[in-house]
């Protein structure tokens, strides 16, 4: 028998992955005996065998989705659209935060921003911090006004500091007035780490080197505020 073509093998594996996303029942989820399972490896081994007997395991699902995230940008446009429909199911329905994060990661590598952004936007509203952070990073790779506004909203409204920092860092790749104004407002944050990260992003966005004093940056950026009517001042936290 001839060996299976790598791309065909990936497709077969992903078929199981997305089928299990639609009808997910079990698979290494933490339950009331979690502490006992971590102490006694027999429980974990038995659970793993039971999962494999039922169908694809969480480990295999993550492996297949990671493979898709690493390869989707090299696929033809029609195949990217095909997988986008399946990624949508994972982002919306999968109980695993790690699976949703990987789905957002893969979505951010889809060539068509019209197909990618709606999937990433769902990740911005996820309950999991790591999914929201991944969504911010994904938007950082899409340099358009819609992505800039989504990131600016996260900077202005996100309460988790790590997610907010991910949004600030991602704005570094967005060279437009929306990004500049959002970062200008973030310079007033009380957290020194936030201000330092904001100035780092501003250096990339503006091309200016104004040192490490937030007040110097604010004074310089305020000169341009009146010439940017579309830069909303409602983004202040």
Coordinates of N, CA and C in Angstrom, one line a residue:
X1 N 0.9 -1.2 0.0 CA 0.0 0.0 0.0 C 0.9 1.2 0.0
X2 N 0.6 2.2 -0.9 CA 1.4 3.4 -0.9 C 1.1 4.3 0.2
X3 N 2.1 5.1 0.7 CA 1.9 6.0 1.9 C 0.9 7.1 1.5
X4 N 0.2 7.5 2.5 CA -0.8 8.5 2.3 C -0.1 9.9 2.1
X5 N -0.6 10.7 1.2 CA -0.1 12.0 0.9 C -0.3 12.9 2.2
X6 N 0.7 13.7 2.6 CA 0.6 14.4 3.8 C -0.6 15.3 3.9
X7 N -0.9 16.0 2.7 CA -2.1 16.9 2.8 C -3.4 16.1 2.9
X8 N -3.4 14.9 2.3 CA -4.6 14.1 2.4 C -4.8 13.6 3.9
X9 N -3.6 13.2 4.5 CA -3.7 12.8 5.8 C -4.1 13.9 6.8
X10 N -3.7 15.1 6.5 CA -4.1 16.3 7.3 C -5.6 16.5 7.2
X11 N -6.1 16.4 5.9 CA -7.6 16.6 5.7 C -8.4 15.5 6.4
X12 N -7.9 14.2 6.4 CA -8.7 13.2 7.0 C -8.7 13.4 8.5
X13 N -7.5 13.8 9.1 CA -7.5 14.1 10.5 C -8.4 15.2 10.9
X14 N -8.4 16.3 10.1 CA -9.2 17.4 10.4 C -10.7 17.1 10.3
X15 N -11.0 16.2 9.4 CA -12.4 15.8 9.3 C -12.9 15.3 10.6
X16 N -12.1 14.4 11.3 CA -12.5 13.9 12.6 C -12.5 15.0 13.6
X17 N -11.6 16.0 13.5 CA -11.5 17.1 14.4 C -12.8 17.9 14.4
X18 N -13.3 18.3 13.2 CA -14.4 19.1 13.1 C -15.7 18.4 13.4
X19 N -15.7 17.1 13.1 CA -16.9 16.3 13.4 C -17.1 16.2 14.9
X20 N -16.0 16.1 15.6 CA -16.0 16.0 17.1 C -16.4 17.3 17.7
X21 N -16.1 18.4 17.0 CA -16.5 19.8 17.5 C -18.0 20.0 17.5
X22 N -18.6 19.4 16.5 CA -20.1 19.5 16.4 C -20.8 18.6 17.4
X23 N -20.2 17.5 17.7 CA -20.9 16.5 18.6 C -20.0 16.1 19.8
X24 N -19.4 17.1 20.4 CA -18.4 16.9 21.4 C -19.1 16.4 22.7
X25 N -18.6 15.3 23.2 CA -19.2 14.7 24.4 C -18.1 14.7 25.6
X26 N -17.0 14.0 25.3 CA -16.0 13.8 26.3 C -14.6 14.2 25.9
X27 N -13.6 13.8 26.6 CA -12.3 14.0 26.2 C -11.4 14.8 27.1
X28 N -11.0 14.2 28.2 CA -10.0 14.8 29.1 C -10.5 16.1 29.7
X29 N -11.8 16.2 30.0 CA -12.2 17.4 30.7 C -12.1 17.3 32.2
X30 N -11.8 18.4 32.9 CA -11.7 18.3 34.3 C -13.0 18.1 35.0
X31 N -13.1 17.1 35.9 CA -14.3 16.8 36.6 C -14.1 16.9 38.1
X32 N -15.1 16.4 38.9 CA -14.9 16.4 40.3 C -13.8 15.6 40.9
X33 N -13.3 14.6 40.1 CA -12.2 13.8 40.6 C -10.8 14.3 40.0
X34 N -10.8 15.5 39.5 CA -9.6 16.0 38.9 C -8.3 15.9 39.8
X35 N -8.5 16.3 41.0 CA -7.3 16.2 41.9 C -6.8 14.8 42.1
X36 N -7.7 13.9 42.2 CA -7.3 12.5 42.4 C -6.7 12.0 41.1
X37 N -7.1 12.4 40.0 CA -6.6 12.0 38.7 C -5.1 12.4 38.6
X38 N -4.9 13.7 39.0 CA -3.5 14.2 38.9 C -2.5 13.5 39.8
X39 N -3.0 12.9 40.9 CA -2.2 12.2 41.9 C -2.0 10.8 41.4
X40 N -3.0 10.1 40.9 CA -2.9 8.7 40.5 C -3.0 8.6 39.0
X41 N -1.9 8.3 38.3 CA -1.9 8.3 36.9 C -2.8 7.2 36.3
X42 N -3.2 6.2 37.1 CA -4.1 5.2 36.6 C -5.4 5.7 36.0
X43 N -5.9 6.8 36.7 CA -7.1 7.4 36.3 C -7.0 8.0 34.9
X44 N -5.8 8.8 34.8 CA -5.6 9.4 33.5 C -5.4 8.4 32.3
X45 N -4.7 7.3 32.6 CA -4.5 6.3 31.6 C -5.8 5.7 31.2
X46 N -6.6 5.3 32.2 CA -7.9 4.7 31.9 C -8.8 5.6 31.1
X47 N -8.8 6.9 31.5 CA -9.6 7.9 30.8 C -9.2 8.1 29.4
X48 N -7.8 8.1 29.2 CA -7.3 8.2 27.8 C -7.7 7.1 26.9
X49 N -7.6 5.8 27.5 CA -8.1 4.7 26.7 C -9.5 4.7 26.4
X50 N -10.3 5.2 27.4 CA -11.8 5.3 27.1 C -12.1 6.3 26.1
X51 N -11.3 7.4 26.1 CA -11.5 8.5 25.1 C -11.2 7.9 23.7
X52 N -10.1 7.2 23.6 CA -9.7 6.7 22.3 C -10.7 5.6 21.8
X53 N -11.3 4.9 22.7 CA -12.3 3.9 22.3 C -13.6 4.6 21.8
X54 N -13.9 5.8 22.4 CA -15.1 6.6 22.0 C -14.8 7.2 20.6
X55 N -13.6 7.8 20.5 CA -13.3 8.6 19.3 C -12.0 9.4 19.4
X56 N -11.9 10.5 18.7 CA -10.7 11.3 18.7 C -10.6 11.9 20.1
X57 N -9.3 12.0 20.6 CA -9.1 12.5 21.9 C -8.8 14.0 21.8
X58 N -8.9 14.7 23.0 CA -8.6 16.1 23.0 C -7.1 16.4 22.5
X59 N -6.2 15.5 22.9 CA -4.8 15.7 22.4 C -4.7 15.6 20.9
X60 N -5.4 14.7 20.3 CA -5.4 14.6 18.9 C -6.1 15.8 18.2
X61 N -7.2 16.2 18.8 CA -7.9 17.4 18.2 C -7.0 18.6 18.2
X62 N -6.3 18.8 19.4 CA -5.4 20.0 19.4 C -4.2 19.8 18.4
X63 N -3.7 18.6 18.2 CA -2.7 18.4 17.3 C -3.1 18.7 15.9
X64 N -4.3 18.2 15.5 CA -4.8 18.5 14.2 C -5.1 20.0 13.9
X65 N -5.6 20.6 14.9 CA -6.0 22.1 14.7 C -4.7 22.9 14.7
X66 N -3.7 22.5 15.5 CA -2.4 23.2 15.4 C -1.8 23.0 14.0
X67 N -1.9 21.8 13.4 CA -1.4 21.6 12.1 C -2.1 22.5 11.1
X68 N -3.4 22.6 11.2 CA -4.2 23.5 10.3 C -3.7 25.0 10.5
X69 N -3.6 25.4 11.7 CA -3.1 26.8 12.0 C -1.8 27.1 11.3
X70 N -0.9 26.0 11.3 CA 0.4 26.2 10.7 C 0.5 26.2 9.2
X71 N -0.6 25.7 8.6 CA -0.6 25.4 7.1 C -1.7 26.2 6.4
X72 N -2.7 26.7 7.0 CA -3.8 27.3 6.3 C -3.4 28.5 5.4
X73 N -2.4 29.2 5.8 CA -2.1 30.4 4.9 C -1.5 30.0 3.6
X74 N -1.0 28.7 3.5 CA -0.5 28.2 2.2 C -1.5 27.5 1.4
X75 N -2.7 27.4 1.9 CA -3.8 26.7 1.1 C -4.4 27.6 0.1
X76 N -5.0 27.1 -1.0 CA -5.7 27.9 -2.0 C -6.9 28.6 -1.3
X77 N -7.3 29.7 -1.9 CA -8.4 30.5 -1.3 C -9.6 29.7 -1.0
X78 N -10.0 28.8 -2.0 CA -11.2 28.1 -1.8 C -11.1 27.1 -0.6
X79 N -9.9 26.6 -0.4 CA -9.8 25.7 0.8 C -9.8 26.5 2.1
X80 N -9.2 27.7 2.1 CA -9.2 28.5 3.3 C -10.7 28.8 3.6
X81 N -11.5 29.1 2.6 CA -12.9 29.4 2.9 C -13.6 28.2 3.4
X82 N -13.3 27.0 2.9 CA -13.9 25.8 3.4 C -13.6 25.6 4.9
X83 N -12.3 25.8 5.2 CA -11.9 25.6 6.6 C -12.5 26.7 7.5
X84 N -12.7 27.9 7.0 CA -13.2 29.0 7.8 C -14.6 28.6 8.3
X85 N -15.4 27.9 7.5 CA -16.7 27.5 8.0 C -16.6 26.6 9.2
X86 N -15.6 25.7 9.2 CA -15.4 24.8 10.3 C -14.8 25.5 11.5
X87 N -13.9 26.4 11.3 CA -13.3 27.2 12.4 C -14.4 28.0 13.1
X88 N -15.4 28.5 12.4 CA -16.5 29.2 13.0 C -17.2 28.3 14.0
X89 N -17.4 27.1 13.7 CA -18.1 26.2 14.6 C -17.2 26.0 15.9
X90 N -15.9 25.9 15.8 CA -15.1 25.7 16.9 C -15.1 27.0 17.8
X91 N -14.9 28.1 17.2 CA -14.9 29.4 17.9 C -16.2 29.6 18.7
X92 N -17.3 29.2 18.1 CA -18.6 29.4 18.7 C -19.0 28.4 19.7
X93 N -18.6 27.1 19.5 CA -19.2 26.0 20.2 C -18.2 25.1 21.1
X94 N -16.9 25.2 20.8 CA -16.1 24.2 21.4 C -15.9 24.6 22.9
X95 N -16.0 23.6 23.8 CA -15.9 23.9 25.3 C -14.5 24.1 25.7
X96 N -13.5 23.8 24.9 CA -12.1 24.0 25.2 C -11.6 25.3 24.8
X97 N -11.1 26.1 25.8 CA -10.5 27.4 25.5 C -9.3 27.3 24.6
X98 N -8.5 26.3 24.7 CA -7.3 26.1 23.9 C -7.7 25.8 22.5
X99 N -8.8 25.1 22.3 CA -9.3 24.8 20.9 C -9.8 26.1 20.3
X100 N -10.5 26.9 21.0 CA -11.0 28.2 20.5 C -9.8 29.1 20.2
X101 N -8.8 29.1 21.0 CA -7.6 29.9 20.8 C -7.0 29.5 19.5
X102 N -6.8 28.2 19.3 CA -6.2 27.7 18.0 C -7.0 28.1 16.8
X103 N -8.3 28.0 17.0 CA -9.2 28.3 15.9 C -9.1 29.8 15.5
X104 N -8.9 30.7 16.5 CA -8.7 32.1 16.2 C -7.4 32.3 15.6
X105 N -6.3 31.6 16.1 CA -5.0 31.7 15.5 C -5.1 31.3 14.0
X106 N -5.7 30.2 13.7 CA -5.9 29.8 12.3 C -6.7 30.8 11.5
X107 N -7.7 31.4 12.1 CA -8.5 32.4 11.4 C -7.7 33.6 11.0
X108 N -6.8 34.0 11.8 CA -6.0 35.2 11.6 C -5.0 35.0 10.4
X109 N -4.9 33.8 9.9 CA -3.9 33.5 8.8 C -4.7 33.3 7.5
X110 N -6.0 33.5 7.5 CA -6.8 33.4 6.3 C -6.5 34.7 5.5
X111 N -6.3 34.5 4.2 CA -5.9 35.6 3.4 C -6.9 36.7 3.2
X112 N -8.2 36.3 3.1 CA -9.3 37.3 2.9 C -9.7 37.8 4.3
X113 N -9.5 39.1 4.5 CA -9.9 39.7 5.8 C -11.4 39.7 6.0
X114 N -12.1 39.7 4.9 CA -13.6 39.6 5.0 C -14.0 38.3 5.6
X115 N -13.3 37.3 5.4 CA -13.6 36.0 6.0 C -12.9 35.8 7.4
X116 N -11.8 36.5 7.5 CA -11.0 36.3 8.8 C -11.6 37.1 9.9
X117 N -11.9 38.4 9.7 CA -12.3 39.3 10.8 C -13.5 38.9 11.5
X118 N -14.6 38.4 10.9 CA -15.7 38.0 11.7 C -15.4 36.9 12.7
X119 N -14.5 36.0 12.3 CA -14.1 34.9 13.2 C -13.3 35.4 14.4
X120 N -12.4 36.3 14.0 CA -11.5 36.9 15.1 C -12.3 37.8 16.0
X121 N -13.3 38.5 15.5 CA -14.1 39.3 16.3 C -14.9 38.5 17.4
X122 N -15.3 37.3 17.0 CA -15.9 36.5 18.0 C -14.9 36.1 19.2
X123 N -13.7 36.0 18.8 CA -12.7 35.7 19.8 C -12.5 36.9 20.8
X124 N -12.7 38.1 20.4 CA -12.6 39.2 21.2 C -13.6 39.2 22.4
X125 N -14.7 38.5 22.2 CA -15.8 38.5 23.2 C -15.7 37.2 24.0
X126 N -14.7 36.4 23.8 CA -14.6 35.1 24.5 C -14.4 35.3 26.0
X127 N -14.9 34.3 26.8 CA -14.7 34.4 28.2 C -13.3 34.2 28.6
X128 N -12.5 33.5 27.8 CA -11.1 33.1 28.1 C -10.2 34.3 27.7
X129 N -9.3 34.6 28.7 CA -8.3 35.7 28.5 C -7.4 35.3 27.3
X130 N -7.0 34.0 27.3 CA -6.0 33.7 26.2 C -6.6 33.7 24.8
X131 N -7.9 33.4 24.7 CA -8.6 33.5 23.4 C -8.6 35.0 23.0
X132 N -9.0 35.9 23.9 CA -9.0 37.3 23.6 C -7.7 37.9 23.2
X133 N -6.6 37.4 23.9 CA -5.3 37.8 23.6 C -4.9 37.3 22.2
X134 N -5.3 36.1 21.8 CA -4.9 35.6 20.5 C -5.7 36.4 19.4
X135 N -6.9 36.8 19.7 CA -7.7 37.6 18.8 C -7.0 38.9 18.5
X136 N -6.5 39.5 19.6 CA -5.8 40.8 19.4 C -4.5 40.6 18.6
X137 N -3.8 39.6 18.8 CA -2.6 39.3 18.0 C -3.0 39.1 16.5
X138 N -4.1 38.4 16.3 CA -4.5 38.1 15.0 C -4.9 39.4 14.2
X139 N -5.6 40.3 14.9 CA -5.9 41.6 14.3 C -4.7 42.4 14.1
X140 N -3.6 42.2 14.8 CA -2.4 43.0 14.6 C -1.8 42.7 13.3
X141 N -2.1 41.5 12.7 CA -1.6 41.1 11.4 C -2.4 41.6 10.2
X142 N -3.6 42.2 10.5 CA -4.5 42.7 9.5 C -4.5 44.2 9.6
X143 N -3.8 44.9 8.8 CA -3.6 46.4 8.8 C -4.7 47.1 8.0
X144 N -5.9 47.2 8.6 CA -7.0 48.0 8.0 C -7.7 48.7 9.1
X145 N -8.6 49.6 8.7 CA -9.2 50.5 9.7 C -10.2 49.7 10.6
X146 N -10.9 48.7 10.0 CA -11.8 47.9 10.9 C -11.0 47.2 12.0
X147 N -9.9 46.6 11.7 CA -9.1 45.9 12.7 C -8.6 47.0 13.7
X148 N -8.2 48.1 13.2 CA -7.7 49.2 14.1 C -8.7 49.6 15.1
X149 N -9.9 49.7 14.7 CA -11.0 50.1 15.5 C -11.4 49.1 16.6
X150 N -11.3 47.8 16.2 CA -11.5 46.7 17.1 C -10.5 46.7 18.2
X151 N -9.2 46.9 17.8 CA -8.1 46.9 18.8 C -8.2 48.2 19.7
X152 N -8.6 49.3 19.1 CA -8.8 50.5 19.9 C -9.9 50.3 20.9
X153 N -10.9 49.7 20.6 CA -12.0 49.4 21.5 C -11.5 48.5 22.6
X154 N -10.7 47.5 22.3 CA -10.1 46.7 23.4 C -9.2 47.4 24.3
X155 N -8.5 48.4 23.8 CA -7.6 49.2 24.6 C -8.4 50.0 25.5
X156 N -9.6 50.5 25.0 CA -10.4 51.4 25.8 C -11.3 50.8 26.8
X157 N -11.7 49.5 26.6 CA -12.7 48.9 27.4 C -12.3 47.6 28.1
X158 N -11.2 46.9 27.7 CA -10.8 45.7 28.3 C -10.3 45.9 29.7
X159 N -10.8 45.0 30.6 CA -10.4 45.2 32.0 C -9.2 44.3 32.4
X160 N -9.0 43.3 31.6 CA -7.8 42.4 31.9 C -6.6 43.1 31.3
X161 N -5.6 43.3 32.2 CA -4.4 44.0 31.8 C -3.6 43.3 30.7
X162 N -3.5 41.9 30.8 CA -2.7 41.2 29.8 C -3.4 41.3 28.4
X163 N -4.7 41.2 28.4 CA -5.4 41.4 27.1 C -5.3 42.8 26.5
X164 N -5.4 43.8 27.4 CA -5.2 45.2 27.0 C -3.8 45.4 26.5
X165 N -2.8 44.8 27.1 CA -1.5 45.0 26.6 C -1.3 44.3 25.2
X166 N -2.0 43.2 25.0 CA -1.9 42.5 23.7 C -2.5 43.4 22.6
X167 N -3.6 44.1 23.0 CA -4.2 45.0 22.0 C -3.2 46.2 21.7
X168 N -2.6 46.8 22.8 CA -1.7 47.9 22.6 C -0.5 47.5 21.7
X169 N 0.0 46.3 22.0 CA 1.2 45.8 21.2 C 0.8 45.6 19.7
X170 N -0.4 45.1 19.5 CA -0.9 44.8 18.2 C -1.1 46.1 17.4
X171 N -1.5 47.2 18.0 CA -1.7 48.4 17.3 C -0.4 49.0 16.7
X172 N 0.8 48.4 17.1 CA 2.0 48.9 16.5 C 2.1 48.7 15.0
X173 N 1.4 47.7 14.5 CA 1.4 47.5 13.1 C 0.3 48.2 12.3
X174 N -0.4 49.1 13.0 CA -1.5 49.8 12.3 C -1.2 51.3 12.3
X175 N -0.7 51.8 11.2 CA -0.3 53.2 11.0 C -1.4 54.0 10.5
X176 N -2.3 54.4 11.3 CA -3.4 55.3 10.9 C -3.9 56.1 12.1
X177 N -4.7 57.1 11.9 CA -5.1 58.0 13.0 C -5.9 57.3 14.1
X178 N -6.7 56.3 13.8 CA -7.4 55.6 14.8 C -6.4 54.9 15.8
X179 N -5.4 54.3 15.3 CA -4.4 53.7 16.1 C -3.6 54.7 17.0
X180 N -3.2 55.8 16.3 CA -2.5 56.8 17.0 C -3.3 57.4 18.2
X181 N -4.6 57.7 17.9 CA -5.4 58.3 18.9 C -5.6 57.4 20.1
X182 N -5.8 56.1 19.8 CA -6.1 55.1 20.9 C -4.8 55.0 21.8
X183 N -3.7 55.0 21.2 CA -2.4 54.9 21.9 C -2.2 56.2 22.7
X184 N -2.5 57.4 22.1 CA -2.4 58.6 22.8 C -3.2 58.6 24.1
X185 N -4.4 58.1 24.1 CA -5.2 58.1 25.3 C -4.6 57.1 26.3
X186 N -4.0 56.0 25.8 CA -3.5 55.0 26.7 C -2.2 55.5 27.5
X187 N -1.6 56.6 27.0 CA -0.5 57.2 27.6 C -0.8 57.7 29.0
X188 N -2.1 58.0 29.3 CA -2.5 58.5 30.5 C -2.8 57.4 31.6
X189 N -2.6 56.2 31.2 CA -2.8 55.1 32.1 C -1.9 55.2 33.4
X190 N -2.4 54.7 34.5 CA -1.6 54.8 35.7 C -0.5 53.8 35.8
X191 N -0.6 52.7 35.0 CA 0.4 51.6 35.1 C 1.6 52.0 34.2
X192 N 2.8 52.0 34.9 CA 4.0 52.4 34.1 C 4.3 51.4 33.0
X193 N 4.0 50.1 33.2 CA 4.2 49.1 32.1 C 3.4 49.4 30.9
X194 N 2.1 49.8 31.2 CA 1.2 50.1 30.1 C 1.7 51.3 29.3
X195 N 2.2 52.3 30.0 CA 2.7 53.5 29.3 C 4.0 53.2 28.5
X196 N 4.8 52.4 29.1 CA 6.1 52.0 28.3 C 5.7 51.2 27.0
X197 N 4.8 50.3 27.2 CA 4.4 49.5 26.0 C 3.7 50.4 25.0
X198 N 2.9 51.4 25.4 CA 2.2 52.3 24.5 C 3.2 53.2 23.8
X199 N 4.3 53.6 24.4 CA 5.3 54.4 23.7 C 6.1 53.6 22.7
X200 N 6.3 52.3 23.1 CA 6.9 51.4 22.1 C 6.1 51.3 20.9
X201 N 4.8 51.1 21.0 CA 3.9 51.0 19.8 C 3.9 52.3 19.0
X202 N 3.8 53.4 19.8 CA 3.8 54.7 19.1 C 5.0 55.0 18.2
X203 N 6.2 54.5 18.7 CA 7.4 54.6 17.9 C 7.2 54.0 16.5
X204 N 6.6 52.8 16.5 CA 6.3 52.1 15.3 C 5.3 52.8 14.4
X205 N 4.2 53.2 15.1 CA 3.1 53.8 14.3 C 3.4 55.2 13.7
X206 N 4.1 56.0 14.5 CA 4.4 57.4 14.1 C 5.8 57.5 13.4
X207 N 6.7 56.6 13.7 CA 8.1 56.8 13.2 C 8.9 57.8 14.0
X208 N 8.3 58.3 15.1 CA 9.0 59.3 15.9 C 9.7 58.7 17.0
X209 N 10.8 59.3 17.4 CA 11.6 58.9 18.6 C 11.6 60.1 19.6
X210 N 10.7 60.0 20.6 CA 10.5 61.1 21.5 C 10.9 60.8 22.9
X211 N 11.6 59.7 23.1 CA 12.1 59.4 24.4 C 11.1 58.6 25.2
X212 N 11.3 58.6 26.5 CA 10.5 57.7 27.4 C 9.6 58.5 28.4
X213 N 9.3 59.8 28.0 CA 8.5 60.6 28.9 C 7.1 60.7 28.2
X214 N 6.1 60.1 28.9 CA 4.7 60.1 28.3 C 4.2 61.5 28.0
X215 N 4.6 62.5 28.9 CA 4.1 63.8 28.7 C 4.6 64.5 27.4
X216 N 5.8 64.1 27.0 CA 6.4 64.6 25.8 C 5.6 64.1 24.6
X217 N 5.3 62.8 24.7 CA 4.5 62.2 23.6 C 3.1 62.8 23.5
X218 N 2.5 63.0 24.7 CA 1.1 63.5 24.7 C 1.1 64.9 24.1
X219 N 2.1 65.7 24.5 CA 2.2 67.1 23.9 C 2.3 67.1 22.4
X220 N 3.2 66.2 21.9 CA 3.4 66.1 20.5 C 2.1 65.6 19.7
X221 N 1.5 64.6 20.3 CA 0.3 64.0 19.6 C -0.9 64.9 19.7
X222 N -1.0 65.7 20.8 CA -2.1 66.6 20.9 C -2.1 67.7 19.8
X223 N -1.0 68.0 19.2 CA -0.9 69.0 18.1 C -1.7 68.5 16.9
X224 N -1.9 67.2 16.8 CA -2.5 66.7 15.6 C -4.0 66.3 15.8
X225 N -4.5 66.4 17.1 CA -5.8 66.0 17.4 C -6.9 66.7 16.5
X226 N -6.7 68.0 16.4 CA -7.8 68.7 15.7 C -7.8 68.4 14.2
X227 N -6.8 67.8 13.7 CA -6.7 67.5 12.2 C -7.2 66.0 12.0
X228 N -7.6 65.3 13.1 CA -8.1 63.9 12.9 C -9.5 63.8 13.4
X229 N -10.5 64.3 12.6 CA -11.9 64.3 13.1 C -12.5 62.9 13.3
X230 N -11.9 61.9 12.7 CA -12.4 60.5 12.8 C -11.8 59.8 14.0
X231 N -10.9 60.4 14.7 CA -10.3 59.7 15.8 C -11.1 59.9 17.0
X232 N -11.9 58.9 17.4 CA -12.8 59.1 18.5 C -12.2 59.3 19.9
X233 N -12.7 60.2 20.6 CA -12.2 60.4 22.0 C -13.0 59.6 23.0
X234 N -13.9 58.8 22.5 CA -14.7 58.0 23.4 C -14.0 56.7 23.8
X235 N -12.7 56.5 23.4 CA -12.0 55.3 23.6 C -11.3 55.4 25.0
X236 N -11.4 56.5 25.7 CA -10.8 56.6 27.0 C -11.4 55.6 28.0
X237 N -10.6 55.0 28.8 CA -11.2 54.0 29.7 C -12.0 54.7 30.8

